[in-house]
XYZ file of C-alpha atoms in Angstrom:
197
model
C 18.263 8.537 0.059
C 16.890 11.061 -2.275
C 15.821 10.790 -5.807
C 15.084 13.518 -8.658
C 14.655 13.480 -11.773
C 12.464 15.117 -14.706
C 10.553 13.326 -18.221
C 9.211 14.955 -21.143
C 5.700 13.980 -21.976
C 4.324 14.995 -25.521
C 1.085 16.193 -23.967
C -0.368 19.535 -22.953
C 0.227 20.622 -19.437
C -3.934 19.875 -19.074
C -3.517 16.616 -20.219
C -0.845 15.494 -18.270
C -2.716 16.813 -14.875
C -5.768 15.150 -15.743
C -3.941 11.874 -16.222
C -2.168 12.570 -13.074
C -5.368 12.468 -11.526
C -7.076 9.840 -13.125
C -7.291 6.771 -11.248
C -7.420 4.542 -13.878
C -4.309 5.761 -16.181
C -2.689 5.503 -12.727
C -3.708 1.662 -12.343
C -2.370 1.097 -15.898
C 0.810 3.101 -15.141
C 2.196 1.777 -12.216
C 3.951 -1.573 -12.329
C 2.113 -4.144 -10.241
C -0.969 -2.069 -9.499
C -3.703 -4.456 -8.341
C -6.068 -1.616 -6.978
C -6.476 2.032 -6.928
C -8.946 4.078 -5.445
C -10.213 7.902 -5.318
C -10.867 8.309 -1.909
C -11.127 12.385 -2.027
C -10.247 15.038 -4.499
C -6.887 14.823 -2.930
C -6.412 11.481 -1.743
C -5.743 7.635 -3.083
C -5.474 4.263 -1.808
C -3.928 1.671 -3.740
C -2.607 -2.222 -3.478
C 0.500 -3.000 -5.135
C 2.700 -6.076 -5.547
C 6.781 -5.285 -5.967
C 9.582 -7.317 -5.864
C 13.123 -5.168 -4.387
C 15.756 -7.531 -4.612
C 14.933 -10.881 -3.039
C 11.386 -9.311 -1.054
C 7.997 -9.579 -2.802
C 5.228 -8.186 -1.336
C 2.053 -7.203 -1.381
C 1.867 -3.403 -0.384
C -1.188 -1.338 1.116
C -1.350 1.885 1.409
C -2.674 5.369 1.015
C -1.334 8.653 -0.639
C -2.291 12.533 -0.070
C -2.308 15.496 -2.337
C -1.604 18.978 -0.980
C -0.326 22.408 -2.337
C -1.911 21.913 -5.419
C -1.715 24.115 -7.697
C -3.761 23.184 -10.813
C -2.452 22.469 -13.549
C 1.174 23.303 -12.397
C 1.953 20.909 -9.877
C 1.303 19.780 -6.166
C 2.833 17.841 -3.247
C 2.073 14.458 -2.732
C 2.456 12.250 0.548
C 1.723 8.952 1.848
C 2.834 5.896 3.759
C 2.269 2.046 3.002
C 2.763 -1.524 4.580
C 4.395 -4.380 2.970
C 3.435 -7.069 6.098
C 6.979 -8.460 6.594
C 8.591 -6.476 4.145
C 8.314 -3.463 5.854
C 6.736 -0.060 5.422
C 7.750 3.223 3.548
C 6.257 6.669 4.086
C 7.454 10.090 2.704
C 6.633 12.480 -0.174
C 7.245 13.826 -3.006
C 7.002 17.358 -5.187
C 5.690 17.310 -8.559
C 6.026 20.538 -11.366
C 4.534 20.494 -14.687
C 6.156 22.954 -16.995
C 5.498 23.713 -20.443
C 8.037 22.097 -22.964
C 7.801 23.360 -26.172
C 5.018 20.788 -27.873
C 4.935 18.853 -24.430
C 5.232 19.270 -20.718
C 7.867 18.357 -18.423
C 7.318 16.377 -15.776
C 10.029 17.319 -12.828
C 9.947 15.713 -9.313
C 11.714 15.025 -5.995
C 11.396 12.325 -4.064
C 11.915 11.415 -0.365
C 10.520 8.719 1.570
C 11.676 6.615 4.416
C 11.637 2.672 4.467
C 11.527 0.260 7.320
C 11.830 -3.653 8.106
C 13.207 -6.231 5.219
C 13.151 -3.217 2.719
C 15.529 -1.101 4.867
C 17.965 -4.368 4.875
C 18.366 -4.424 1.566
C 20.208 -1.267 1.101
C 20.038 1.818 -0.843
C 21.841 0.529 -3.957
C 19.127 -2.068 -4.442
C 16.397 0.219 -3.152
C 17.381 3.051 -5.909
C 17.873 0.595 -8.831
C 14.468 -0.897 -8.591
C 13.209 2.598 -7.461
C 14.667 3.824 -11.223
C 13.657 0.620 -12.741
C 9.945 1.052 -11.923
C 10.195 5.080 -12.478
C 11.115 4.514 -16.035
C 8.258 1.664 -16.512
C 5.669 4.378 -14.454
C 6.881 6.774 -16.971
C 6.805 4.623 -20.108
C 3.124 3.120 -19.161
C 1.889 6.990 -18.376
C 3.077 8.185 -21.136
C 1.415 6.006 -23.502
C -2.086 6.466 -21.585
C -2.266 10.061 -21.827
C -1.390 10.239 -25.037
C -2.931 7.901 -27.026
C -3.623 7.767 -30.350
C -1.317 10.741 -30.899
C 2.076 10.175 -32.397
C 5.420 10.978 -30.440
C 4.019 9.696 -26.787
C 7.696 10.386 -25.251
C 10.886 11.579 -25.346
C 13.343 9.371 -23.365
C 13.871 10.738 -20.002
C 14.856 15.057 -20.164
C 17.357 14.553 -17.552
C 19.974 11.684 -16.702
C 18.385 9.226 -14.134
C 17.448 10.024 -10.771
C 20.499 10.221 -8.582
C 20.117 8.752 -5.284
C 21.961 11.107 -2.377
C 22.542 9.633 0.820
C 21.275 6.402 3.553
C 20.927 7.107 7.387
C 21.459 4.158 9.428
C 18.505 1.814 9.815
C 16.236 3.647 7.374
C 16.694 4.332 3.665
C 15.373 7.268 2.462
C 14.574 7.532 -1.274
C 12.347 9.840 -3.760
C 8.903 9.034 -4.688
C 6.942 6.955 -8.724
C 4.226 5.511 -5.896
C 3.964 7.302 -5.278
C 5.145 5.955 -4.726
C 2.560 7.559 -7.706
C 0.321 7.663 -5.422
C 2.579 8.098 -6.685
C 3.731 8.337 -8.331
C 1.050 9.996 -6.971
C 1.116 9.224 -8.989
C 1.884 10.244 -9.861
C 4.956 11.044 -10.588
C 8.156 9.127 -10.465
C 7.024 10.288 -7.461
C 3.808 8.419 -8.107
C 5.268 5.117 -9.075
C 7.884 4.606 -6.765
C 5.112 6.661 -3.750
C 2.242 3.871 -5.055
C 5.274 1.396 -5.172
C 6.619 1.444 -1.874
C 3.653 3.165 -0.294
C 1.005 1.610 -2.205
């Protein structure tokens, strides 16, 4: 399965970047972020603890940038173990545009999940994917533009549509980003940090 989607953040293009970037706004962003680390200028390792459906688990992982093209966007791509869970690896593709006042945040997601997760199907897999997009997107929001007024604008598109399951393996967008993943990270980053994380 695939996932896409865009937000509005009321933040200069610069901004945003940076806090895509920033290890620590990406800790406080992503939902059950334990640990993130700056391993490179283009790469991230994080823990993360999620719950899809009936599976909690503690995931490990470690995220990628490439293509990047500062502060316009870049591609992000990583892979992550859950123990018995299961694993996830995939990428995503992050834009920053200019939005009048703001930037817009656009990504696509797709990743590929293994073990328990890959059970669970891709109805659960996308609703928690969404779930923890909109919390990634919420939280990021907020950091990178605090103390100004107006952090966000609910999400600039409708939610991220999921496309299609192969047999075995679900394959779904990137917030972990699974960021990192997000990324960050992006929807991207959360769910890239989430399931990859």
């Amino acid at each position: 399965m695939e996932m896409s989607g865009e937000y509005k953040i009321n933040a200069t293009r610069e901004k945003v970047w940076a806090g895509l970037n920033d290890p620590e706004i990406l800790k406080q962003s992503i939902p059950g972020c334990e640990e993130i680390d700056q391993t490179s200028d283009t790469s991230f390792t994080a823990k993360v603890t999620a719950k899809v459906g009936p599976v909690k688990a503690k995931f490990a992982g470690s995220v990628q940038l490439t293509d990047i093209d500062a502060p316009n966007g870049y591609r992000i791509s990583g892979e992550g173990k859950g123990g018995a869970a299961g694993f996830a690896k995939g990428g995503a593709n992050v834009q920053l545009e200019d939005d009048g006042d703001g930037t817009l945040l656009k990504y696509e997601v797709d990743a590929q999940v293994g073990g328990k997760l890959a059970q669970l199907g891709a109805r659960l897999i996308d609703g928690t994917a969404k779930k923890m997009a909109s919390q990634f997107f919420e939280n990021f929001a907020e950091a990178v533009t605090e103390g100004e007024d107006g952090a966000t604008d609910a999400p600039a598109a409708a939610a991220p549509a999921p496309a299609s399951a192969a047999a075995g393996q679900v394959t779904a967008m990137s917030q972990v980003g699974a960021g990192t993943w997000v990324s960050g990270l992006v929807v991207a980053a959360i769910v890239l940090f989430a399931l990859f994380g």
